[in-house]
Coordinates of C-alpha atoms in Angstrom, one line a residue:
M346 CA 26.3 6.1 -23.8
A347 CA 26.8 9.5 -25.7
D348 CA 23.5 11.2 -24.6
A349 CA 23.2 10.0 -21.1
H350 CA 21.8 12.2 -18.6
V351 CA 22.8 9.7 -15.8
E352 CA 25.8 8.0 -15.8
V353 CA 26.7 5.4 -13.2
R354 CA 30.0 3.5 -13.2
D355 CA 31.1 0.7 -10.5
L356 CA 29.0 1.9 -7.8
C357 CA 29.5 0.5 -4.5
V358 CA 27.9 1.4 -1.2
T359 CA 29.6 -0.2 2.2
V360 CA 28.3 -0.2 5.7
R361 CA 29.5 -1.9 8.9
G362 CA 28.2 -5.3 9.4
P363 CA 26.9 -7.0 12.5
D364 CA 30.5 -8.4 13.3
G365 CA 31.9 -4.9 12.6
A366 CA 33.7 -5.8 9.6
P367 CA 32.7 -3.9 6.1
L368 CA 29.9 -5.2 4.6
R369 CA 29.2 -4.3 0.8
I370 CA 25.4 -3.7 0.3
V371 CA 25.5 -2.5 -3.4
D372 CA 28.3 -4.0 -5.4
D373 CA 29.7 -3.0 -9.0
I374 CA 26.5 -1.5 -10.2
S375 CA 26.8 0.4 -13.7
F376 CA 24.1 1.8 -15.9
D377 CA 22.9 4.9 -18.1
V378 CA 19.8 6.9 -18.3
A379 CA 19.1 9.0 -21.4
R380 CA 17.6 12.5 -20.8
G381 CA 13.8 12.0 -20.7
Q382 CA 13.7 8.5 -20.0
M383 CA 12.6 6.6 -17.0
L384 CA 14.9 3.8 -15.5
A385 CA 13.1 1.5 -13.4
L386 CA 15.2 -0.4 -10.3
I387 CA 13.1 -3.5 -9.3
G388 CA 14.0 -6.3 -6.8
E389 CA 13.0 -7.5 -3.4
S390 CA 13.3 -5.7 -0.2
G391 CA 17.3 -5.4 0.7
S392 CA 18.1 -5.6 -3.0
G393 CA 19.5 -2.1 -3.0
K394 CA 17.0 -0.3 -4.8
T395 CA 16.6 2.7 -2.4
T396 CA 20.4 2.7 -1.9
I397 CA 21.3 3.3 -5.3
A398 CA 18.5 5.8 -5.8
L399 CA 19.7 7.7 -2.9
S400 CA 23.5 7.5 -4.0
L401 CA 22.2 9.6 -7.1
M402 CA 21.7 12.6 -4.6
G403 CA 24.9 11.8 -3.4
H404 CA 23.3 10.6 0.0
G405 CA 24.1 7.5 2.0
R406 CA 22.4 6.1 4.9
G407 CA 24.0 6.6 8.2
G408 CA 27.6 5.0 8.2
A409 CA 27.4 4.1 4.6
A410 CA 30.4 4.7 2.2
I411 CA 29.6 5.6 -1.5
S412 CA 32.4 4.9 -4.0
G413 CA 32.5 4.7 -7.8
D414 CA 31.5 7.3 -10.6
I415 CA 28.2 9.1 -10.5
R416 CA 27.3 11.9 -13.0
V417 CA 23.7 13.5 -13.1
G418 CA 24.1 16.2 -15.8
D419 CA 27.1 18.3 -15.0
A420 CA 27.1 17.2 -11.2
T421 CA 29.2 14.4 -10.0
L422 CA 29.6 12.5 -6.7
D423 CA 32.9 14.1 -5.9
G424 CA 32.0 17.4 -7.5
V425 CA 33.1 20.8 -5.7
G426 CA 30.4 23.4 -4.8
A427 CA 27.3 23.6 -7.2
R428 CA 28.9 20.6 -9.2
S429 CA 28.2 18.1 -6.4
L430 CA 25.3 15.8 -6.4
A431 CA 24.5 16.8 -2.9
A432 CA 24.3 20.5 -4.1
Q433 CA 21.7 19.3 -6.4
R434 CA 19.2 18.0 -3.8
G435 CA 15.8 19.3 -3.8
H436 CA 16.6 21.7 -6.8
R437 CA 18.0 19.8 -9.8
I438 CA 17.5 16.3 -8.2
T439 CA 14.3 15.6 -6.4
Y440 CA 13.0 12.8 -4.6
V441 CA 9.4 11.3 -4.0
A442 CA 9.2 9.3 -1.3
Q443 CA 7.0 6.3 -0.5
S444 CA 5.1 7.6 2.4
A445 CA 3.7 10.9 1.8
A446 CA 1.9 11.3 5.1
A447 CA 5.3 11.2 6.9
A448 CA 6.8 13.9 4.5
F449 CA 4.4 16.7 5.3
N450 CA 4.5 18.7 8.4
P451 CA 0.8 18.1 9.9
S452 CA 0.9 21.8 11.1
R453 CA 1.3 23.6 8.1
R454 CA -0.9 24.2 5.0
V455 CA 0.0 22.1 1.9
I456 CA 0.7 25.0 -0.3
D457 CA 3.4 26.3 1.8
Q458 CA 5.3 23.1 2.0
V459 CA 4.9 22.5 -1.9
I460 CA 6.5 25.8 -2.9
E461 CA 9.1 25.7 -0.3
P462 CA 11.7 24.0 -2.4
A463 CA 11.3 26.7 -5.0
L464 CA 11.7 29.4 -2.3
I465 CA 14.8 27.7 -0.7
H466 CA 16.6 27.4 -4.0
R467 CA 15.4 30.8 -5.4
T468 CA 14.1 29.2 -8.5
A469 CA 11.0 31.5 -8.2
S470 CA 9.5 34.2 -6.4
P471 CA 6.6 33.5 -3.9
A472 CA 3.7 34.5 -6.3
T473 CA 5.3 32.7 -9.2
A474 CA 5.8 29.7 -7.0
R475 CA 2.1 29.5 -5.9
Q476 CA 1.1 29.9 -9.3
R477 CA 3.1 27.2 -10.5
A478 CA 2.0 25.0 -7.7
V479 CA -1.6 25.3 -8.8
E480 CA -0.6 24.5 -12.5
L481 CA 1.1 21.3 -11.0
F482 CA -2.2 20.5 -9.1
R483 CA -4.2 20.9 -12.0
A484 CA -1.7 18.6 -14.3
L485 CA -1.6 16.2 -11.5
A486 CA -5.6 15.9 -11.6
L487 CA -6.1 17.1 -8.1
P488 CA -9.5 18.1 -7.2
N489 CA -10.1 21.9 -6.9
P490 CA -6.7 22.9 -8.0
E491 CA -6.9 26.6 -6.9
T492 CA -7.9 25.9 -3.4
I493 CA -6.8 22.5 -2.3
G494 CA -3.3 24.0 -1.4
S495 CA -4.9 25.7 1.6
R496 CA -5.9 22.5 3.5
Y497 CA -4.0 20.7 6.1
P498 CA -2.2 17.2 5.3
H499 CA -4.8 15.3 7.5
E500 CA -7.8 16.6 5.5
L501 CA -6.6 14.9 2.3
S502 CA -6.5 11.3 1.1
G503 CA -3.3 9.3 0.8
G504 CA -3.7 9.4 -3.3
Q505 CA -4.0 13.4 -3.1
L506 CA -0.9 13.7 -0.7
Q507 CA 1.0 11.6 -3.0
R508 CA 0.4 13.5 -5.8
L509 CA 1.0 16.8 -3.8
M510 CA 4.5 15.3 -2.7
A511 CA 5.1 15.0 -6.6
A512 CA 4.2 18.4 -7.0
M513 CA 6.8 19.3 -4.3
A514 CA 9.4 17.5 -6.3
L515 CA 8.4 19.1 -9.5
I516 CA 8.1 22.7 -8.4
T517 CA 11.9 23.6 -9.2
K518 CA 11.6 22.1 -12.5
P519 CA 14.2 19.4 -12.0
D520 CA 16.2 17.4 -14.4
L521 CA 16.0 14.2 -12.3
V522 CA 13.1 12.9 -10.4
I523 CA 13.6 9.7 -8.3
F524 CA 10.3 8.0 -7.5
D525 CA 10.7 5.5 -4.4
E526 CA 7.7 3.2 -4.3
P527 CA 5.2 6.2 -4.6
T528 CA 2.0 4.2 -5.1
T529 CA 3.0 0.8 -3.1
A530 CA 0.5 1.9 -0.3
L531 CA -2.3 3.3 -2.5
D532 CA -5.5 1.3 -3.5
V533 CA -5.8 0.1 -7.0
T534 CA -8.2 2.8 -8.2
T535 CA -6.2 5.6 -6.8
Q536 CA -2.8 4.2 -7.9
V537 CA -4.1 4.2 -11.4
E538 CA -4.9 8.0 -11.2
V539 CA -1.5 8.8 -9.6
L540 CA 0.4 6.7 -12.3
Q541 CA -1.4 8.5 -15.1
A542 CA -0.7 11.9 -13.4
F543 CA 3.0 11.0 -12.8
R544 CA 3.6 9.7 -16.4
R545 CA 2.1 12.8 -18.2
V546 CA 3.8 15.6 -16.2
V547 CA 7.0 14.0 -16.3
R548 CA 6.9 13.7 -19.8
E549 CA 5.6 16.9 -20.2
Q550 CA 8.6 18.4 -18.4
G551 CA 11.0 16.6 -20.2
A552 CA 12.7 15.2 -16.9
T553 CA 14.7 12.0 -16.6
G554 CA 13.2 9.7 -14.1
V555 CA 14.5 6.8 -11.7
Y556 CA 11.5 4.7 -10.5
V557 CA 12.1 2.4 -7.6
S558 CA 9.4 -0.5 -7.2
H559 CA 8.8 -4.2 -6.5
D560 CA 5.7 -4.2 -8.7
L561 CA 6.3 -5.3 -12.4
A562 CA 3.0 -4.3 -13.4
V563 CA 3.6 -0.8 -12.1
V564 CA 7.0 -0.4 -13.8
A565 CA 5.4 -1.8 -17.1
Q566 CA 3.6 1.4 -17.4
M567 CA 6.0 3.8 -16.2
A568 CA 9.7 2.7 -17.3
D569 CA 11.5 2.7 -20.6
H570 CA 14.3 0.3 -19.3
I571 CA 14.4 -2.0 -16.2
L572 CA 17.6 -2.9 -14.2
V573 CA 16.9 -6.1 -11.9
L574 CA 18.6 -6.1 -8.6
N575 CA 19.3 -9.0 -6.1
R576 CA 21.4 -8.5 -3.0
G577 CA 23.0 -5.5 -4.3
R578 CA 23.9 -6.8 -7.4
V579 CA 22.7 -6.6 -11.3
R580 CA 21.0 -9.6 -12.5
E581 CA 19.6 -8.2 -15.6
Q582 CA 19.1 -4.8 -17.6
N583 CA 17.2 -4.4 -20.7
D584 CA 14.4 -2.5 -22.1
V585 CA 10.8 -3.0 -20.4
R586 CA 9.2 -4.9 -23.2
T587 CA 12.2 -7.3 -23.4
I588 CA 12.3 -7.8 -19.6
L589 CA 8.7 -8.4 -19.3
E590 CA 8.2 -10.8 -22.3
A591 CA 11.7 -12.6 -22.8
P592 CA 13.6 -12.3 -19.2
T593 CA 16.9 -14.2 -19.3
D594 CA 17.9 -14.4 -15.5
D595 CA 16.4 -17.0 -13.3
Y596 CA 15.8 -14.5 -10.7
T597 CA 14.0 -12.3 -12.9
K598 CA 11.9 -15.2 -14.0
T599 CA 11.2 -15.6 -10.1
L600 CA 9.9 -12.1 -10.0
M601 CA 7.8 -12.5 -12.9
A602 CA 6.1 -15.8 -11.2
A603 CA 5.7 -13.9 -7.8
A604 CA 3.8 -11.4 -9.5
H605 CA 0.9 -13.7 -10.4
P606 CA -0.2 -15.0 -6.7
V607 CA -1.8 -18.5 -6.6
V608 CA -5.3 -18.3 -5.6
A609 CA -6.8 -19.7 -2.4
V610 CA -3.3 -21.2 -1.1
A611 CA -4.9 -22.3 2.3
A612 CA -8.8 -22.5 2.0
P613 CA -9.8 -25.3 4.2
A614 CA -12.7 -27.9 3.0
A615 CA -14.9 -26.9 5.6
R616 CA -17.8 -24.6 4.2
A617 CA -19.5 -23.5 7.4
P618 CA -17.0 -23.5 10.4
E619 CA -18.2 -22.8 13.8
P620 CA -19.1 -19.1 14.3
L621 CA -16.1 -17.3 16.5
L622 CA -16.3 -13.6 16.0
A623 CA -19.1 -11.5 14.5
I624 CA -20.1 -8.1 14.1
H625 CA -23.8 -7.0 14.1
G626 CA -25.2 -3.8 12.4
I627 CA -22.1 -1.7 13.3
F628 CA -22.3 2.2 12.7
A629 CA -19.2 4.2 13.3
G630 CA -18.1 7.8 12.6
Y631 CA -17.8 10.9 14.0
G632 CA -19.9 14.2 15.0
P633 CA -23.3 14.1 16.7
V634 CA -25.3 10.7 17.0
D635 CA -28.9 10.6 16.5
K636 CA -31.4 8.2 18.5
A637 CA -30.7 5.3 16.0
G638 CA -27.0 5.4 16.8
R639 CA -26.2 6.9 13.4
P640 CA -23.4 9.6 13.4
A641 CA -23.6 12.8 11.4
N642 CA -20.5 11.8 9.6
P643 CA -20.4 8.0 9.1
V644 CA -17.5 6.0 8.3
L645 CA -19.4 2.6 8.6
S646 CA -23.0 2.2 8.0
D647 CA -24.7 -1.1 9.2
V648 CA -21.9 -3.4 8.5
S649 CA -22.0 -7.0 9.5
L650 CA -19.9 -10.2 8.8
T651 CA -19.0 -13.3 10.8
I652 CA -15.7 -15.2 10.9
G653 CA -15.8 -19.0 11.6
R654 CA -13.2 -20.7 13.8
G655 CA -10.1 -21.2 11.7
A656 CA -11.5 -19.2 8.7
A657 CA -10.3 -16.2 6.9
V658 CA -12.5 -13.4 5.8
G659 CA -11.1 -10.5 3.4
V660 CA -12.4 -7.0 3.5
I661 CA -11.6 -5.1 0.5
G662 CA -12.2 -1.3 -0.8
E663 CA -10.5 1.8 -1.8
S664 CA -8.9 4.1 1.0
G665 CA -11.8 5.6 2.8
S666 CA -14.0 2.7 2.3
G667 CA -14.0 2.1 6.1
K668 CA -11.8 -1.3 6.1
S669 CA -9.3 -0.4 8.8
T670 CA -12.2 1.2 10.7
V671 CA -13.8 -2.2 10.8
A672 CA -10.5 -3.7 12.5
R673 CA -10.4 -0.8 14.9
V674 CA -13.9 -1.4 16.1
V675 CA -13.3 -5.2 16.5
A676 CA -10.0 -4.5 18.2
G677 CA -11.8 -2.1 20.6
L678 CA -9.6 0.8 19.3
L679 CA -12.8 3.0 18.4
A680 CA -16.1 2.8 19.9
P681 CA -19.0 2.1 17.4
T682 CA -22.0 4.5 17.7
A683 CA -24.4 1.5 17.4
G684 CA -24.0 -2.3 16.7
Q685 CA -22.2 -4.8 18.7
V686 CA -19.2 -7.2 18.4
T687 CA -19.4 -10.7 19.7
L688 CA -16.5 -13.5 20.5
D689 CA -18.1 -16.9 20.7
G690 CA -21.3 -15.4 21.2
E691 CA -20.3 -13.2 23.9
A692 CA -20.6 -9.3 23.4
L693 CA -17.5 -7.4 23.9
A694 CA -16.8 -4.3 25.4
Q695 CA -16.9 -1.7 23.0
T696 CA -13.4 -0.2 24.0
V697 CA -10.2 -1.8 24.9
S698 CA -10.8 -0.5 28.7
G699 CA -13.7 -2.3 29.3
R700 CA -12.4 -5.8 27.9
T701 CA -10.8 -8.6 30.1
R702 CA -7.1 -9.7 29.4
E703 CA -8.2 -12.7 28.2
Q704 CA -10.5 -11.1 25.5
L705 CA -7.8 -8.7 24.7
R706 CA -5.4 -12.1 24.2
R707 CA -7.7 -13.6 22.0
V708 CA -8.5 -11.0 19.4
Q709 CA -4.8 -9.7 18.3
I710 CA -4.4 -7.0 15.5
V711 CA -1.2 -6.6 13.1
F712 CA -1.1 -3.0 11.7
Q713 CA 0.3 -2.1 8.3
N714 CA 3.3 -0.2 8.8
A715 CA 5.9 -2.1 10.9
D716 CA 8.0 0.8 11.2
V717 CA 5.4 2.6 13.3
A718 CA 4.0 -0.5 15.3
L719 CA 7.3 -1.7 16.7
N720 CA 9.5 0.3 18.9
P721 CA 12.8 1.3 17.5
A722 CA 14.5 1.5 20.8
H723 CA 14.0 -2.2 21.6
N724 CA 15.4 -5.3 20.2
V725 CA 13.1 -8.1 18.8
G726 CA 13.5 -10.0 21.9
D727 CA 12.2 -7.4 24.3
I728 CA 9.4 -6.5 22.0
L729 CA 8.0 -10.2 21.9
G730 CA 9.1 -10.7 25.6
R731 CA 6.8 -7.9 26.7
V732 CA 3.7 -9.7 25.1
L733 CA 4.9 -12.8 26.6
R734 CA 5.0 -11.2 30.2
F735 CA 1.9 -9.5 30.2
Y736 CA -0.4 -12.4 28.7
H737 CA 1.4 -15.3 30.0
G738 CA 3.5 -14.3 33.0
V739 CA 6.7 -15.7 31.3
S740 CA 10.1 -14.1 31.9
G741 CA 13.8 -15.1 32.2
A742 CA 15.0 -18.0 30.2
E743 CA 11.6 -19.4 29.7
A744 CA 10.7 -16.1 27.8
G745 CA 13.9 -16.5 25.8
R746 CA 12.9 -20.0 24.7
R747 CA 9.5 -19.0 23.5
V748 CA 10.9 -16.0 21.8
A749 CA 13.2 -18.3 19.7
Q750 CA 10.0 -20.7 19.2
L751 CA 8.5 -17.6 18.0
L752 CA 11.0 -16.7 15.4
D753 CA 11.2 -20.1 14.1
L754 CA 7.5 -20.0 13.7
I755 CA 7.8 -17.0 11.4
R756 CA 11.0 -18.3 9.7
L757 CA 13.5 -16.0 11.1
P758 CA 16.7 -17.3 12.8
A759 CA 17.1 -17.0 16.6
G760 CA 19.9 -14.3 16.4
V761 CA 17.1 -11.6 15.1
A762 CA 16.1 -11.4 18.7
D763 CA 19.3 -9.3 19.6
R764 CA 18.6 -7.0 16.7
R765 CA 16.6 -3.7 16.6
C766 CA 13.9 -3.3 14.0
G767 CA 15.9 -0.6 12.4
E768 CA 18.5 -3.2 11.5
L769 CA 15.8 -5.5 9.6
S770 CA 14.2 -5.5 6.1
G771 CA 10.7 -4.6 5.6
G772 CA 9.5 -8.3 5.3
Q773 CA 11.5 -9.2 8.3
K774 CA 10.0 -6.5 10.3
Q775 CA 6.7 -7.7 9.1
R776 CA 7.3 -11.1 10.3
V777 CA 8.1 -9.7 13.8
N778 CA 5.1 -7.6 13.6
L779 CA 3.1 -10.7 13.0
A780 CA 5.2 -12.9 15.9
R781 CA 4.2 -10.0 18.3
A782 CA 0.5 -11.1 17.9
L783 CA 1.3 -14.6 17.9
A784 CA 3.0 -14.4 21.0
A785 CA -0.5 -13.9 22.7
E786 CA -1.6 -17.0 21.3
P787 CA -4.7 -15.6 19.9
D788 CA -8.0 -17.0 18.3
V789 CA -8.2 -14.3 15.7
I790 CA -5.8 -12.0 14.0
L791 CA -7.0 -8.8 12.4
C792 CA -4.4 -8.1 9.6
D793 CA -4.5 -4.5 8.5
E794 CA -2.8 -4.2 5.0
V795 CA -0.2 -6.3 6.4
T796 CA 1.5 -6.9 2.7
S797 CA 0.6 -3.7 1.0
A798 CA 4.2 -2.2 1.3
L799 CA 6.0 -5.3 0.6
D800 CA 7.6 -6.7 -2.6
T801 CA 6.0 -9.4 -4.5
V802 CA 8.4 -12.2 -3.3
V803 CA 8.1 -11.1 0.4
R804 CA 4.5 -10.7 0.2
G805 CA 4.1 -14.3 -1.3
A806 CA 6.3 -15.4 1.5
I807 CA 4.1 -13.7 4.2
L808 CA 0.7 -14.9 2.5
D809 CA 2.3 -18.6 2.5
L810 CA 3.3 -18.0 6.3
L811 CA -0.2 -16.9 7.2
A812 CA -1.8 -19.9 5.6
D813 CA 0.7 -22.3 7.1
L814 CA -0.1 -20.6 10.7
R815 CA -3.7 -21.1 10.1
R816 CA -3.5 -24.7 9.3
E817 CA -0.9 -25.5 12.2
L818 CA -2.7 -23.2 15.0
G819 CA -6.1 -23.1 13.6
L820 CA -6.0 -19.2 13.8
A821 CA -8.8 -17.2 12.1
Y822 CA -8.1 -14.0 10.0
L823 CA -9.9 -10.8 9.4
F824 CA -7.7 -9.8 6.4
I825 CA -8.0 -6.2 5.3
S826 CA -6.6 -5.2 2.0
H827 CA -7.1 -3.1 -1.2
D828 CA -5.8 -5.7 -3.6
I829 CA -8.4 -8.5 -4.5
A830 CA -5.8 -10.8 -5.5
T831 CA -4.1 -10.8 -2.4
V832 CA -7.3 -11.4 -0.8
K833 CA -8.3 -14.4 -3.1
A834 CA -5.0 -15.9 -2.1
L835 CA -5.8 -16.2 1.3
C836 CA -9.5 -15.9 2.3
D837 CA -12.7 -18.2 2.2
D838 CA -14.9 -15.1 2.1
I839 CA -14.6 -11.5 0.9
V840 CA -16.6 -8.3 1.8
V841 CA -16.5 -5.4 -0.5
L842 CA -17.0 -1.8 1.4
Y843 CA -17.6 1.2 -0.3
K844 CA -17.8 4.4 1.7
G845 CA -18.6 2.3 4.9
T846 CA -21.2 0.3 3.2
R847 CA -21.2 -3.5 2.2
V848 CA -21.8 -3.6 -1.5
E849 CA -21.0 -7.3 -2.0
S850 CA -20.0 -10.3 -0.2
G851 CA -19.7 -13.8 -1.0
R852 CA -17.4 -17.0 -1.1
C853 CA -13.9 -16.2 -2.7
E854 CA -14.8 -18.4 -5.7
S855 CA -17.8 -16.1 -6.6
Y856 CA -15.4 -13.3 -7.5
S857 CA -13.7 -15.4 -10.4
T858 CA -16.1 -14.5 -13.0
A859 CA -18.7 -11.8 -13.6
P860 CA -21.2 -10.4 -12.9
F861 CA -20.1 -8.4 -9.8
H862 CA -21.2 -5.1 -8.4
P863 CA -20.2 -2.2 -10.4
Y864 CA -17.7 -1.2 -7.6
T865 CA -16.1 -4.6 -7.6
D866 CA -15.8 -4.7 -11.3
L867 CA -14.1 -1.3 -10.9
L868 CA -11.7 -2.7 -8.4
I869 CA -10.8 -5.8 -10.6
S870 CA -10.4 -3.9 -13.6
S871 CA -8.0 -1.2 -12.1
V872 CA -5.6 -3.9 -11.0
P873 CA -2.5 -3.0 -13.4
E874 CA -1.6 -5.9 -16.0
M875 CA 1.9 -6.7 -17.1
R876 CA 1.7 -5.1 -20.4
T877 CA 3.3 -1.7 -21.5
D878 CA 0.2 -0.3 -22.9
W879 CA -2.3 -1.3 -20.1
L880 CA -2.4 2.3 -18.7
A881 CA -3.1 3.7 -22.1
D882 CA -5.9 1.5 -22.6
E883 CA -9.1 3.0 -21.5
S884 CA -11.4 0.4 -22.2
F885 CA -11.8 -1.0 -18.7
R886 CA -12.8 2.5 -17.9
N887 CA -14.5 3.7 -20.8
S888 CA -18.2 4.1 -19.0
A889 CA -19.2 7.5 -18.0
P890 CA -20.4 7.9 -14.3
F891 CA -23.9 8.7 -13.5
A892 CA -24.6 12.3 -14.6
G893 CA -27.6 12.9 -12.2
M894 CA -28.3 14.0 -9.0
N895 CA -25.6 14.5 -6.3
E896 CA -24.9 11.6 -3.8
Q897 CA -27.6 10.8 -1.0
P898 CA -26.6 8.5 1.6
A899 CA -30.0 7.0 1.8
L900 CA -29.7 5.7 -1.6
C901 CA -26.8 3.9 -3.4
R902 CA -23.4 5.5 -2.1
F903 CA -21.7 4.5 -5.4
L904 CA -24.3 6.3 -7.4
P905 CA -21.8 9.5 -8.4
R906 CA -19.5 7.1 -9.7
C907 CA -21.7 4.1 -11.4
P908 CA -21.5 3.7 -15.0
V909 CA -24.6 1.7 -15.2
A910 CA -26.8 3.7 -13.0
I911 CA -30.5 3.7 -13.9
S912 CA -32.0 7.4 -14.0
G913 CA -35.5 7.3 -12.2
R914 CA -34.4 4.1 -10.3
C915 CA -31.0 4.5 -8.7
D916 CA -31.4 8.2 -7.8
T917 CA -34.9 7.7 -6.3
I918 CA -35.2 4.3 -4.4
A919 CA -32.5 2.6 -2.0
P920 CA -30.9 -0.6 -3.8
P921 CA -32.0 -3.8 -2.9
L922 CA -29.9 -7.0 -1.9
Q923 CA -29.7 -9.7 -4.6
S924 CA -28.1 -13.1 -4.8
M925 CA -26.2 -14.0 -8.1
A926 CA -26.0 -17.5 -9.3
A927 CA -22.3 -17.8 -8.2
G928 CA -23.4 -17.1 -4.7
N929 CA -22.4 -13.5 -4.1
I930 CA -24.9 -11.0 -2.7
I931 CA -24.6 -7.5 -4.1
L932 CA -26.5 -4.2 -3.1
C933 CA -27.7 -3.0 -6.5
H934 CA -30.8 -2.4 -8.5
R935 CA -29.4 -3.9 -11.9
T936 CA -30.3 -7.7 -12.2
E937 CA -27.8 -10.4 -13.1
E938 CA -28.8 -10.2 -16.7
E939 CA -28.2 -6.6 -16.8
L940 CA -24.8 -6.5 -15.3
A941 CA -23.5 -9.5 -17.4
R942 CA -24.1 -7.4 -20.7

């Protein structure tokens, strides 16, 4: 391509395989990206997306050998001095990683970290860099752009950190920006804001982009062209509209099909299973606690739900809604300030230290990030064997046999037992994360965003696995997610949380057609659709939020954002619980007829 800003020809990346022989994980990749265009690299975990993206910076993971021809502007893979790709990192070529929380130093203020690349590469003076950073904060739609930089990373939300990491990547006015799954772990409403900000700023700067993702709906909003990868090889590449509307490769069609999960894959016929686990009137938070057990800074406010034996209850909401806090309270990792958790009608101690080993065994938790949850120094057999020893007193050959059974249960080969987690794909690590919980032989598993960072095919496989285990073992799930489609694919009942308050609950089928609570409606309408003009279509967000008084916790917590709030009612009286015809219960002043209009 004559006007290509990025040219890649015959790219190969080789590592040492399990048997010590060379293993080619990226094989014969070629593509061009025109200046100012965005290329998306899509595929399952292990397809080579990130490996290819890092190669554009002249970087290979430990022990990897890169061969082929790569040119970004005037810089090449084998260039000398400033003309090498490695010399362009952090300056002309920048990178936005998936985990913003891991990218920031918790002990330093955000502004100092955002401007650091500009100071290191001497593209601006400290004063100019700070001014440039504030301009980027404003362009990225961050709140209080003049002062947000003075805060520490732990004081900011995931969506804010993701945009701040983009500001860090854009501060040097780079030619090429690599986005590596930058919205994967964000809730749907935050993702919309971040995608809009990314697209606007990249276009304003005229930068070239490479966007790594497994989400075709997200890619449809960001990319001009798509390159589909599978096991390190190109399966198809074309403009975004052609890929979405008329894919030719069977693997691409598989990805398209996986982007539309089947609803209720494993909902049992029983409508009212025997109660197993319940939480009653839970309050949790931090700060001083009043006589009623309500903290000064609440995270959960009077939350209740029940999980039947062998049932699955989904909890959805944005970041900060209190979803994970529910799981932590149930697991005994956080003591509630008021309320109670019961298992088979027996009250559980507030924290792990007060619970019996049998109670701990019966309630297991699977965390979102398997990389953090699994010890990288131990192999899979050791990780699973430790659980078997602790709960069942099993060791030696018997433990090895049980480990093999667990791996078979999660659809992994027995040889994985000898591998460390760093040698596994994201989907494989999440399966091991699940196997560790299964090793205890629990009655209920708390699944905290266990599929949010997985590609669509692997996510579907994990959901199928969870459904199969539920049928085979009679497991119950508390399934936490920000994605209502994922929850509907597994759960019987759904609870919607907003800022720690339950605003809607009901059977899964009651969420198929409106009316919903206005917040539930926002969550559903914020799920990207697989069409290229979806992000530009403001029709699903065209109502202005309530312009009256500021939020008061005693009233509706959604009031400041509600597009259908009633002045004189919603801002003066706490909302009532109402039952809709479909069976869902909402916390709202609006009647079913009013919400249906």
